[in-house]
Amino acid sequence: MLPIFASRAELEAEQIKRLQWSLAHTYRHAPYYRAKCDAAGVRPDDLKTLADLARFPFTLKSDFRENYPFGMFAVPHDQCVRLHASSGTSGKPTIVGYTQNDLDLWNTLIARCITAAGGKRGDVLHNAYGYGLFTGGLGLHGGAEKLGCVVVPASGGQTERQIQLITDLKPRVICCTPSYMLALGEALERAGIDPRSTSLEIGIHGAEPWSEEMRCEIEKRFDIAALDIYGLSEVLGPGVAQERADARGSLTVWEDAFLPEIVDPDTGEPLPDGEEGELVFTSLSKEALPVIRYRTGDLSRLSAPVGDVPMRCMDRITGRSDDMLIIRGVNIFPRQIEELIVSEPVLSPHYRIDVHREGALDRLVVTCEAAGACDIATCDTARENVSVRMKSRYGLHAEIVIADPGSLPRSEGKAKRVFDHRK
Ligand code: DLL
């Protein structure tokens, strides 16, 4: 593991210094944030302790929209050496930028993520995150090179070619979304290759929500350790937090670079560690695009450091506050439906969720796929199992449709699985 602080006290002492710098830098150079602070009556000098951060205004996704394309930057945009963009659900993309120092930080954090997942110098690393404006491909690439991995910049798509590269170049580490990993598994099987027989040992998966059941499925299918990587363009890209091989079950937040908070998604009030709410991040040393108290929309929980790394951990993302479906008054996250499907052995882990409104009533249709040739009685039992568990666990009536194997579209990047036709 790359050098990190030896103790919590040392880390917090450094955090406060970096936070004071970041607040002053943002206030001075980002007029949109200065205006927010002035309206709230706070100035960077008011921050004496880490707890004082709660007095500062949030940064919102809408700030990026309103200040498109460069209005969030705290350096002239010609001092950036790279721009990326994240596709918004509607309208213009969000533009993010990096100075050379920002790229160095990003590379360091990604190198730390790969190391934490068990990767090392000299490993062949197959990077199937999309290259281009998406931060996944180039983000993982830079850090993997910094660590000294032999990077195969496969990008997303052209699945048959990826299979050949995996077979011939014998990577030890693979980086891609969990849904694309499943698609690669199927393509290997189609080519007559047992996914358990490849050289792969470590998968670094993220960029979309995935359940513990999905992790077990990937680990079983490939005989690898599948670990979670988290991040978002507005804050950095991948590499904000990483599940460590020695501390599975939660992700270590790289707290020397980002200060995490959890707030109540409705009121914005800070919540104590251990309570679930919306993740908020403040960058501590980013130059081009510093963010102060950025509301991610992602739901999680913070917990105590694990082992000898003195940084706090966060739970795997439960969902996004705007992903939650409210169906006939019941709140449910797509991941909870995924758990039921993936734990049913005769179903494949591919699914889609459709919500319709008929008159005043919501109708939930969950389409799953049979994992292989499946007789009618077996399909009926699987359908009944999912339906009964949906009712008993979540109090929801759902129509379960079992489609033919391979009939649902496969994703090459972030999977789109929820179609809410009520909107
Ligand atoms: O998805 C960055 C990334 C690339 C992360 C590769 C990990 C691996 P955006 O396109 O800006 O950036 O999307 C960010 O994706 O707010 C979450 O909702 C979701 N997300 C990212 N990682 C995870 C994860 C990249 N491990 C948005 N689990 C975030 C669940 C994730 N959701």
CSV table of C-alpha atoms and ligand atoms in Angstrom, one decimal:
chain,number,residue,atom,x,y,z
A,1,MET,CA,0.0,0.0,0.0
A,2,LEU,CA,1.2,3.5,-0.8
A,3,PRO,CA,2.2,5.7,2.2
A,4,ILE,CA,-0.8,7.0,4.2
A,5,PHE,CA,-1.1,8.5,7.6
A,6,ALA,CA,-0.1,6.3,10.5
A,7,SER,CA,-2.7,7.5,12.9
A,8,ARG,CA,-6.1,9.1,13.0
A,9,ALA,CA,-4.7,12.1,14.9
A,10,GLU,CA,-2.1,12.7,12.3
A,11,LEU,CA,-4.6,12.4,9.5
A,12,GLU,CA,-7.1,14.8,11.1
A,13,ALA,CA,-4.3,17.4,11.7
A,14,GLU,CA,-3.5,17.2,8.0
A,15,GLN,CA,-7.2,17.2,7.0
A,16,ILE,CA,-7.8,20.5,8.7
A,17,LYS,CA,-4.8,22.2,7.0
A,18,ARG,CA,-5.9,20.9,3.6
A,19,LEU,CA,-9.5,21.9,4.2
A,20,GLN,CA,-8.5,25.4,5.1
A,21,TRP,CA,-6.5,25.6,1.9
A,22,SER,CA,-9.4,24.1,-0.2
A,23,LEU,CA,-12.0,26.5,1.2
A,24,ALA,CA,-9.8,29.6,0.7
A,25,HIS,CA,-8.9,28.5,-2.8
A,26,THR,CA,-12.5,27.9,-3.8
A,27,TYR,CA,-13.7,31.1,-2.2
A,28,ARG,CA,-11.1,33.1,-3.9
A,29,HIS,CA,-11.2,31.6,-7.4
A,30,ALA,CA,-14.8,30.2,-7.8
A,31,PRO,CA,-17.2,33.1,-7.9
A,32,TYR,CA,-20.3,30.8,-7.7
A,33,TYR,CA,-19.1,29.4,-4.3
A,34,ARG,CA,-18.0,32.8,-3.0
A,35,ALA,CA,-21.5,34.1,-3.6
A,36,LYS,CA,-23.0,31.1,-1.7
A,37,CYS,CA,-20.7,31.7,1.3
A,38,ASP,CA,-21.4,35.5,1.3
A,39,ALA,CA,-25.2,34.7,1.2
A,40,ALA,CA,-24.8,32.3,4.1
A,41,GLY,CA,-22.5,34.8,6.0
A,42,VAL,CA,-19.5,32.4,6.3
A,43,ARG,CA,-15.9,32.9,5.3
A,44,PRO,CA,-13.1,30.4,5.0
A,45,ASP,CA,-11.5,31.9,8.2
A,46,ASP,CA,-14.5,30.7,10.1
A,47,LEU,CA,-13.3,27.1,9.8
A,48,LYS,CA,-11.3,26.3,12.9
A,49,THR,CA,-12.2,22.6,13.4
A,50,LEU,CA,-13.4,19.9,11.0
A,51,ALA,CA,-16.9,20.2,12.6
A,52,ASP,CA,-17.1,23.8,11.4
A,53,LEU,CA,-17.5,22.5,7.8
A,54,ALA,CA,-21.2,21.9,8.5
A,55,ARG,CA,-21.6,25.8,8.5
A,56,PHE,CA,-20.6,26.0,4.8
A,57,PRO,CA,-23.1,25.8,1.9
A,58,PHE,CA,-23.6,22.7,-0.2
A,59,THR,CA,-22.5,22.4,-3.8
A,60,LEU,CA,-25.3,20.8,-5.9
A,61,LYS,CA,-25.5,19.0,-9.3
A,62,SER,CA,-27.6,22.0,-10.4
A,63,ASP,CA,-24.6,24.3,-9.8
A,64,PHE,CA,-22.7,22.4,-12.5
A,65,ARG,CA,-25.7,22.9,-14.9
A,66,GLU,CA,-26.0,26.6,-14.1
A,67,ASN,CA,-22.3,27.2,-14.5
A,68,TYR,CA,-21.8,25.1,-17.7
A,69,PRO,CA,-19.2,24.6,-19.0
A,70,PHE,CA,-16.3,26.2,-17.0
A,71,GLY,CA,-18.0,28.3,-14.3
A,72,MET,CA,-17.2,25.8,-11.5
A,73,PHE,CA,-13.4,25.9,-12.2
A,74,ALA,CA,-11.1,27.6,-9.8
A,75,VAL,CA,-8.3,27.9,-12.3
A,76,PRO,CA,-8.5,29.4,-15.9
A,77,HIS,CA,-9.6,26.5,-18.0
A,78,ASP,CA,-6.4,26.7,-20.1
A,79,GLN,CA,-4.4,25.6,-17.0
A,80,CYS,CA,-6.2,22.3,-17.2
A,81,VAL,CA,-4.5,19.4,-18.9
A,82,ARG,CA,-7.6,17.2,-19.2
A,83,LEU,CA,-11.3,17.6,-19.4
A,84,HIS,CA,-13.9,14.8,-18.9
A,85,ALA,CA,-17.7,14.9,-18.9
A,86,SER,CA,-20.4,12.9,-17.3
A,87,SER,CA,-23.6,12.4,-19.2
A,88,GLY,CA,-26.4,14.0,-17.3
A,89,THR,CA,-29.8,12.3,-17.3
A,90,SER,CA,-31.2,15.3,-19.1
A,91,GLY,CA,-29.7,18.3,-21.0
A,92,LYS,CA,-26.1,19.2,-21.0
A,93,PRO,CA,-23.3,17.1,-19.7
A,94,THR,CA,-21.3,18.0,-16.6
A,95,ILE,CA,-17.8,19.2,-17.5
A,96,VAL,CA,-14.9,18.4,-15.1
A,97,GLY,CA,-11.3,19.5,-15.4
A,98,TYR,CA,-7.9,18.5,-14.0
A,99,THR,CA,-4.6,20.3,-13.6
A,100,GLN,CA,-1.4,18.2,-13.8
A,101,ASN,CA,-1.3,18.1,-10.0
A,102,ASP,CA,-4.9,16.9,-10.0
A,103,LEU,CA,-4.0,14.1,-12.4
A,104,ASP,CA,-1.1,13.2,-10.2
A,105,LEU,CA,-3.4,13.0,-7.2
A,106,TRP,CA,-5.9,10.9,-9.2
A,107,ASN,CA,-3.2,8.5,-10.4
A,108,THR,CA,-1.9,8.1,-6.8
A,109,LEU,CA,-5.4,7.3,-5.5
A,110,ILE,CA,-6.1,4.8,-8.3
A,111,ALA,CA,-2.7,3.2,-7.7
A,112,ARG,CA,-3.8,2.9,-4.1
A,113,CYS,CA,-7.1,1.4,-5.0
A,114,ILE,CA,-5.5,-1.3,-7.2
A,115,THR,CA,-3.0,-2.1,-4.5
A,116,ALA,CA,-5.8,-2.3,-1.9
A,117,ALA,CA,-7.6,-4.7,-4.1
A,118,GLY,CA,-4.5,-6.9,-4.3
A,119,GLY,CA,-3.0,-5.7,-7.5
A,120,LYS,CA,0.7,-5.0,-7.9
A,121,ARG,CA,3.5,-3.8,-10.1
A,122,GLY,CA,4.0,-6.1,-13.1
A,123,ASP,CA,0.4,-7.4,-13.1
A,124,VAL,CA,-1.3,-7.4,-16.5
A,125,LEU,CA,-4.4,-5.3,-16.0
A,126,HIS,CA,-7.3,-5.5,-18.5
A,127,ASN,CA,-9.2,-2.2,-18.4
A,128,ALA,CA,-12.6,-2.5,-19.9
A,129,TYR,CA,-14.1,0.7,-18.5
A,130,GLY,CA,-15.0,3.0,-21.4
A,131,TYR,CA,-12.2,5.3,-22.6
A,132,GLY,CA,-13.2,8.8,-23.7
A,133,LEU,CA,-15.2,11.5,-21.8
A,134,PHE,CA,-16.3,8.9,-19.2
A,135,THR,CA,-13.8,9.0,-16.3
A,136,GLY,CA,-13.6,5.2,-15.8
A,137,GLY,CA,-11.3,4.3,-18.7
A,138,LEU,CA,-8.6,7.0,-18.5
A,139,GLY,CA,-8.9,7.3,-14.7
A,140,LEU,CA,-8.1,3.6,-14.0
A,141,HIS,CA,-5.5,3.7,-16.8
A,142,GLY,CA,-3.3,6.5,-15.3
A,143,GLY,CA,-3.3,5.0,-11.9
A,144,ALA,CA,-2.5,1.5,-13.1
A,145,GLU,CA,0.4,2.8,-15.1
A,146,LYS,CA,1.7,4.7,-12.1
A,147,LEU,CA,1.6,1.5,-10.0
A,148,GLY,CA,3.6,-0.2,-12.8
A,149,CYS,CA,0.9,-2.5,-14.1
A,150,VAL,CA,1.0,-3.7,-17.7
A,151,VAL,CA,-2.2,-2.0,-18.9
A,152,VAL,CA,-4.4,-3.4,-21.7
A,153,PRO,CA,-6.6,-0.4,-22.6
A,154,ALA,CA,-9.5,-2.5,-23.9
A,155,SER,CA,-12.2,0.0,-23.3
A,156,GLY,CA,-15.9,-1.2,-23.4
A,157,GLY,CA,-17.5,-3.1,-26.2
A,158,GLN,CA,-16.3,-5.5,-28.9
A,159,THR,CA,-16.8,-8.3,-26.4
A,160,GLU,CA,-15.5,-11.1,-28.6
A,161,ARG,CA,-12.2,-9.2,-29.0
A,162,GLN,CA,-12.0,-8.7,-25.3
A,163,ILE,CA,-12.3,-12.5,-24.8
A,164,GLN,CA,-9.4,-13.1,-27.1
A,165,LEU,CA,-7.3,-10.5,-25.3
A,166,ILE,CA,-8.1,-12.0,-21.9
A,167,THR,CA,-7.2,-15.5,-23.2
A,168,ASP,CA,-4.0,-14.5,-25.0
A,169,LEU,CA,-2.6,-11.7,-22.7
A,170,LYS,CA,-3.4,-13.5,-19.5
A,171,PRO,CA,-4.4,-10.5,-17.2
A,172,ARG,CA,-4.4,-11.0,-13.5
A,173,VAL,CA,-6.6,-7.9,-12.9
A,174,ILE,CA,-9.8,-6.8,-14.7
A,175,CYS,CA,-11.5,-3.4,-14.3
A,176,CYS,CA,-15.1,-3.0,-15.6
A,177,THR,CA,-18.7,-2.5,-14.5
A,178,PRO,CA,-20.2,-5.5,-12.7
A,179,SER,CA,-22.8,-5.8,-15.4
A,180,TYR,CA,-20.2,-5.9,-18.2
A,181,MET,CA,-18.3,-8.5,-16.2
A,182,LEU,CA,-21.4,-10.7,-16.4
A,183,ALA,CA,-21.6,-10.1,-20.2
A,184,LEU,CA,-17.9,-11.1,-20.5
A,185,GLY,CA,-18.6,-14.3,-18.5
A,186,GLU,CA,-21.4,-15.3,-21.0
A,187,ALA,CA,-19.2,-14.5,-24.0
A,188,LEU,CA,-16.4,-16.7,-22.6
A,189,GLU,CA,-18.9,-19.5,-22.1
A,190,ARG,CA,-20.2,-19.0,-25.7
A,191,ALA,CA,-16.6,-19.4,-26.9
A,192,GLY,CA,-16.3,-22.7,-25.0
A,193,ILE,CA,-14.1,-21.3,-22.3
A,194,ASP,CA,-14.8,-21.8,-18.6
A,195,PRO,CA,-14.6,-18.3,-17.0
A,196,ARG,CA,-13.1,-20.0,-13.9
A,197,SER,CA,-10.2,-21.2,-16.0
A,198,THR,CA,-8.9,-17.8,-17.1
A,199,SER,CA,-5.8,-16.1,-15.6
A,200,LEU,CA,-8.0,-13.5,-13.8
A,201,GLU,CA,-7.7,-13.3,-10.0
A,202,ILE,CA,-9.0,-9.8,-9.2
A,203,GLY,CA,-12.0,-7.8,-10.5
A,204,ILE,CA,-12.3,-4.1,-9.7
A,205,HIS,CA,-15.9,-3.2,-10.3
A,206,GLY,CA,-18.0,-0.1,-9.9
A,207,ALA,CA,-19.6,2.9,-11.6
A,208,GLU,CA,-23.1,1.4,-11.0
A,209,PRO,CA,-24.9,-0.1,-8.0
A,210,TRP,CA,-24.5,-3.8,-7.4
A,211,SER,CA,-25.6,-6.1,-4.6
A,212,GLU,CA,-23.7,-8.5,-2.4
A,213,GLU,CA,-25.5,-11.3,-4.3
A,214,MET,CA,-24.2,-10.0,-7.6
A,215,ARG,CA,-20.6,-10.0,-6.1
A,216,CYS,CA,-21.0,-13.6,-5.0
A,217,GLU,CA,-22.3,-14.5,-8.5
A,218,ILE,CA,-19.3,-12.8,-10.2
A,219,GLU,CA,-16.8,-14.4,-7.7
A,220,LYS,CA,-18.4,-17.9,-8.3
A,221,ARG,CA,-18.5,-17.6,-12.1
A,222,PHE,CA,-15.0,-16.4,-12.5
A,223,ASP,CA,-13.3,-17.7,-9.3
A,224,ILE,CA,-11.9,-14.3,-8.6
A,225,ALA,CA,-12.0,-11.7,-5.8
A,226,ALA,CA,-14.5,-9.0,-7.0
A,227,LEU,CA,-14.0,-5.7,-5.2
A,228,ASP,CA,-16.0,-2.5,-5.2
A,229,ILE,CA,-14.5,0.8,-6.5
A,230,TYR,CA,-16.5,4.0,-6.0
A,231,GLY,CA,-16.2,7.5,-7.4
A,232,LEU,CA,-18.0,10.2,-9.4
A,233,SER,CA,-16.9,12.7,-12.0
A,234,GLU,CA,-17.9,15.9,-10.0
A,235,VAL,CA,-15.6,14.8,-7.1
A,236,LEU,CA,-12.8,13.1,-9.1
A,237,GLY,CA,-13.9,10.1,-11.1
A,238,PRO,CA,-13.2,6.5,-9.9
A,239,GLY,CA,-10.9,6.3,-6.8
A,240,VAL,CA,-12.8,8.2,-4.1
A,241,ALA,CA,-13.2,5.0,-2.1
A,242,GLN,CA,-12.1,1.3,-2.5
A,243,GLU,CA,-13.0,-2.0,-1.0
A,244,ARG,CA,-9.8,-3.5,0.3
A,245,ALA,CA,-9.0,-7.2,-0.1
A,246,ASP,CA,-8.1,-7.2,3.7
A,247,ALA,CA,-11.3,-5.4,4.7
A,248,ARG,CA,-14.1,-6.7,2.5
A,249,GLY,CA,-17.7,-5.6,3.1
A,250,SER,CA,-17.1,-1.8,3.1
A,251,LEU,CA,-15.1,0.7,1.1
A,252,THR,CA,-12.2,2.7,2.6
A,253,VAL,CA,-12.7,6.4,1.8
A,254,TRP,CA,-9.4,8.1,0.8
A,255,GLU,CA,-9.9,10.7,3.6
A,256,ASP,CA,-6.6,12.4,3.0
A,257,ALA,CA,-8.0,13.6,-0.3
A,258,PHE,CA,-11.8,13.9,0.4
A,259,LEU,CA,-13.7,14.6,3.6
A,260,PRO,CA,-16.9,12.6,3.6
A,261,GLU,CA,-20.1,13.5,5.4
A,262,ILE,CA,-23.5,11.8,5.6
A,263,VAL,CA,-26.6,14.1,5.6
A,264,ASP,CA,-30.3,13.6,5.8
A,265,PRO,CA,-31.3,13.6,2.1
A,266,ASP,CA,-34.5,15.6,2.9
A,267,THR,CA,-33.2,18.2,5.3
A,268,GLY,CA,-29.5,18.3,4.6
A,269,GLU,CA,-28.8,18.0,8.4
A,270,PRO,CA,-25.5,16.1,9.1
A,271,LEU,CA,-26.0,12.6,10.5
A,272,PRO,CA,-23.6,10.8,12.8
A,273,ASP,CA,-21.4,7.9,11.6
A,274,GLY,CA,-23.5,4.7,11.4
A,275,GLU,CA,-26.6,6.3,10.1
A,276,GLU,CA,-27.7,6.0,6.5
A,277,GLY,CA,-28.1,9.1,4.4
A,278,GLU,CA,-26.7,11.0,1.4
A,279,LEU,CA,-23.0,11.1,0.9
A,280,VAL,CA,-21.4,14.5,0.7
A,281,PHE,CA,-17.8,15.1,-0.3
A,282,THR,CA,-15.4,18.0,0.1
A,283,SER,CA,-12.1,17.9,-1.9
A,284,LEU,CA,-9.0,18.7,0.2
A,285,SER,CA,-6.4,19.4,-2.5
A,286,LYS,CA,-7.9,19.5,-5.9
A,287,GLU,CA,-7.0,22.6,-7.9
A,288,ALA,CA,-9.0,22.9,-11.1
A,289,LEU,CA,-12.4,21.9,-9.8
A,290,PRO,CA,-12.5,21.9,-6.0
A,291,VAL,CA,-15.9,20.9,-4.5
A,292,ILE,CA,-17.1,21.9,-1.1
A,293,ARG,CA,-19.8,19.8,0.4
A,294,TYR,CA,-20.9,18.2,-2.9
A,295,ARG,CA,-24.2,16.4,-2.5
A,296,THR,CA,-23.7,13.2,-4.4
A,297,GLY,CA,-27.3,11.8,-4.3
A,298,ASP,CA,-25.7,8.4,-3.4
A,299,LEU,CA,-27.0,6.7,-0.2
A,300,SER,CA,-24.5,5.0,2.2
A,301,ARG,CA,-23.3,5.0,5.8
A,302,LEU,CA,-19.9,5.9,7.3
A,303,SER,CA,-18.2,3.6,9.7
A,304,ALA,CA,-15.0,3.4,11.7
A,305,PRO,CA,-11.6,2.7,10.1
A,306,VAL,CA,-10.8,-1.0,9.7
A,307,GLY,CA,-7.3,-2.5,10.3
A,308,ASP,CA,-4.2,-0.4,10.1
A,309,VAL,CA,-5.6,2.2,7.7
A,310,PRO,CA,-6.9,5.1,9.8
A,311,MET,CA,-9.5,6.3,7.3
A,312,ARG,CA,-13.2,5.8,7.7
A,313,CYS,CA,-15.2,3.4,5.6
A,314,MET,CA,-18.4,3.6,3.7
A,315,ASP,CA,-21.0,0.9,3.0
A,316,ARG,CA,-21.6,-0.2,-0.5
A,317,ILE,CA,-24.0,2.3,-2.1
A,318,THR,CA,-27.6,1.3,-1.4
A,319,GLY,CA,-28.9,3.4,-4.3
A,320,ARG,CA,-29.3,7.0,-5.3
A,321,SER,CA,-31.9,9.1,-3.6
A,322,ASP,CA,-33.3,9.8,-7.0
A,323,ASP,CA,-33.3,6.0,-8.0
A,324,MET,CA,-35.7,5.0,-5.2
A,325,LEU,CA,-39.0,3.8,-6.7
A,326,ILE,CA,-42.2,4.5,-4.9
A,327,ILE,CA,-44.6,1.9,-5.9
A,328,ARG,CA,-48.1,2.0,-4.4
A,329,GLY,CA,-46.5,3.9,-1.5
A,330,VAL,CA,-43.8,1.3,-0.9
A,331,ASN,CA,-40.2,2.6,-1.2
A,332,ILE,CA,-37.8,0.2,-2.9
A,333,PHE,CA,-34.4,0.4,-4.5
A,334,PRO,CA,-33.7,-1.6,-7.7
A,335,ARG,CA,-30.8,-3.3,-5.8
A,336,GLN,CA,-33.3,-4.9,-3.4
A,337,ILE,CA,-35.1,-6.5,-6.4
A,338,GLU,CA,-31.7,-7.6,-7.8
A,339,GLU,CA,-31.0,-9.4,-4.6
A,340,LEU,CA,-34.1,-11.6,-5.0
A,341,ILE,CA,-33.4,-12.4,-8.7
A,342,VAL,CA,-29.7,-13.2,-8.2
A,343,SER,CA,-30.3,-15.6,-5.3
A,344,GLU,CA,-32.7,-17.7,-7.5
A,345,PRO,CA,-30.3,-20.3,-9.1
A,346,VAL,CA,-32.3,-21.0,-12.3
A,347,LEU,CA,-32.4,-17.3,-13.2
A,348,SER,CA,-29.6,-15.3,-14.9
A,349,PRO,CA,-28.5,-12.1,-13.2
A,350,HIS,CA,-29.9,-10.0,-16.0
A,351,TYR,CA,-33.1,-8.3,-15.5
A,352,ARG,CA,-35.2,-5.2,-16.2
A,353,ILE,CA,-37.8,-3.4,-14.1
A,354,ASP,CA,-40.7,-1.6,-15.6
A,355,VAL,CA,-43.2,0.5,-13.7
A,356,HIS,CA,-46.4,1.6,-15.3
A,357,ARG,CA,-49.4,3.6,-14.0
A,358,GLU,CA,-52.8,2.2,-14.9
A,359,GLY,CA,-55.6,4.5,-13.8
A,360,ALA,CA,-54.6,5.3,-10.2
A,361,LEU,CA,-52.6,2.1,-9.7
A,362,ASP,CA,-48.9,1.4,-10.2
A,363,ARG,CA,-48.0,-1.8,-11.9
A,364,LEU,CA,-44.5,-3.3,-11.3
A,365,VAL,CA,-43.2,-5.7,-13.9
A,366,VAL,CA,-39.9,-7.5,-13.3
A,367,THR,CA,-38.5,-9.3,-16.3
A,368,CYS,CA,-35.8,-11.9,-15.6
A,369,GLU,CA,-34.1,-14.4,-17.8
A,370,ALA,CA,-33.9,-18.2,-17.4
A,371,ALA,CA,-30.2,-19.0,-16.9
A,372,GLY,CA,-30.4,-21.9,-19.4
A,373,ALA,CA,-32.9,-24.3,-20.9
A,374,CYS,CA,-35.5,-24.4,-18.2
A,375,ASP,CA,-38.7,-26.5,-18.3
A,376,ILE,CA,-42.1,-24.8,-17.6
A,377,ALA,CA,-42.5,-26.2,-14.1
A,378,THR,CA,-39.0,-25.0,-13.0
A,379,CYS,CA,-39.7,-21.6,-14.5
A,380,ASP,CA,-43.0,-21.4,-12.7
A,381,THR,CA,-41.4,-22.3,-9.4
A,382,ALA,CA,-38.7,-19.6,-9.9
A,383,ARG,CA,-41.4,-17.0,-10.8
A,384,GLU,CA,-43.4,-18.0,-7.7
A,385,ASN,CA,-40.3,-17.8,-5.4
A,386,VAL,CA,-39.4,-14.2,-6.6
A,387,SER,CA,-43.0,-13.1,-6.3
A,388,VAL,CA,-43.6,-14.5,-2.8
A,389,ARG,CA,-40.3,-13.0,-1.5
A,390,MET,CA,-41.2,-9.7,-3.1
A,391,LYS,CA,-44.5,-9.8,-1.2
A,392,SER,CA,-43.1,-11.0,2.1
A,393,ARG,CA,-39.9,-8.9,2.2
A,394,TYR,CA,-41.1,-5.7,0.7
A,395,GLY,CA,-44.9,-5.9,0.7
A,396,LEU,CA,-45.1,-5.5,-3.0
A,397,HIS,CA,-47.0,-7.3,-5.7
A,398,ALA,CA,-45.0,-7.7,-8.8
A,399,GLU,CA,-45.6,-9.4,-12.1
A,400,ILE,CA,-42.6,-11.6,-12.8
A,401,VAL,CA,-41.9,-12.4,-16.4
A,402,ILE,CA,-39.3,-15.0,-17.3
A,403,ALA,CA,-37.8,-14.4,-20.7
A,404,ASP,CA,-35.6,-16.7,-22.8
A,405,PRO,CA,-31.9,-17.0,-22.0
A,406,GLY,CA,-29.9,-14.2,-23.6
A,407,SER,CA,-33.0,-12.2,-24.6
A,408,LEU,CA,-32.4,-9.1,-22.5
A,409,PRO,CA,-29.8,-6.6,-23.8
A,410,ARG,CA,-26.4,-6.8,-22.3
A,411,SER,CA,-24.6,-3.6,-21.1
A,412,GLU,CA,-21.1,-2.6,-22.2
A,413,GLY,CA,-20.8,0.1,-19.5
A,414,LYS,CA,-23.3,1.2,-16.9
A,415,ALA,CA,-26.4,-1.0,-17.2
A,416,LYS,CA,-29.8,0.7,-17.6
A,417,ARG,CA,-32.3,-1.6,-15.9
A,418,VAL,CA,-35.1,0.6,-14.6
A,419,PHE,CA,-37.8,2.0,-16.9
A,420,ASP,CA,-40.3,4.1,-15.0
A,421,HIS,CA,-43.1,4.9,-17.5
A,422,ARG,CA,-45.0,7.0,-15.0
A,423,LYS,CA,-42.7,10.0,-15.5
B,1,DLL,O1,-19.0,6.2,-12.6
B,1,DLL,C1,-16.8,6.9,-11.9
B,1,DLL,C2,-16.4,5.5,-11.8
B,1,DLL,C3,-15.8,4.9,-12.9
B,1,DLL,C4,-16.5,4.8,-10.6
B,1,DLL,C5,-15.4,3.6,-12.8
B,1,DLL,C6,-16.1,3.5,-10.5
B,1,DLL,C7,-15.5,2.9,-11.6
B,1,DLL,P1,-19.9,9.1,-13.0
B,1,DLL,O2,-20.1,8.6,-14.4
B,1,DLL,O3,-19.9,10.5,-12.8
B,1,DLL,O4,-18.6,8.5,-12.5
B,1,DLL,O5,-21.0,8.4,-12.2
B,1,DLL,C8,-21.0,8.5,-10.8
B,1,DLL,O6,-22.1,6.4,-10.4
B,1,DLL,O7,-22.7,9.0,-8.2
B,1,DLL,C9,-22.9,6.6,-8.3
B,1,DLL,O8,-24.3,6.9,-8.4
B,1,DLL,C10,-22.5,5.6,-9.3
B,1,DLL,N1,-21.4,4.8,-8.8
B,1,DLL,C11,-20.1,4.9,-9.1
B,1,DLL,N2,-19.4,3.9,-8.4
B,1,DLL,C12,-20.3,3.1,-7.8
B,1,DLL,C13,-20.2,2.0,-7.0
B,1,DLL,C14,-18.2,7.1,-12.4
B,1,DLL,N3,-19.1,1.4,-6.7
B,1,DLL,C15,-22.2,7.8,-10.1
B,1,DLL,N4,-21.4,1.5,-6.5
B,1,DLL,C16,-22.1,7.9,-8.6
B,1,DLL,C17,-22.6,2.1,-6.8
B,1,DLL,C18,-21.6,3.7,-8.1
B,1,DLL,N5,-22.7,3.2,-7.5
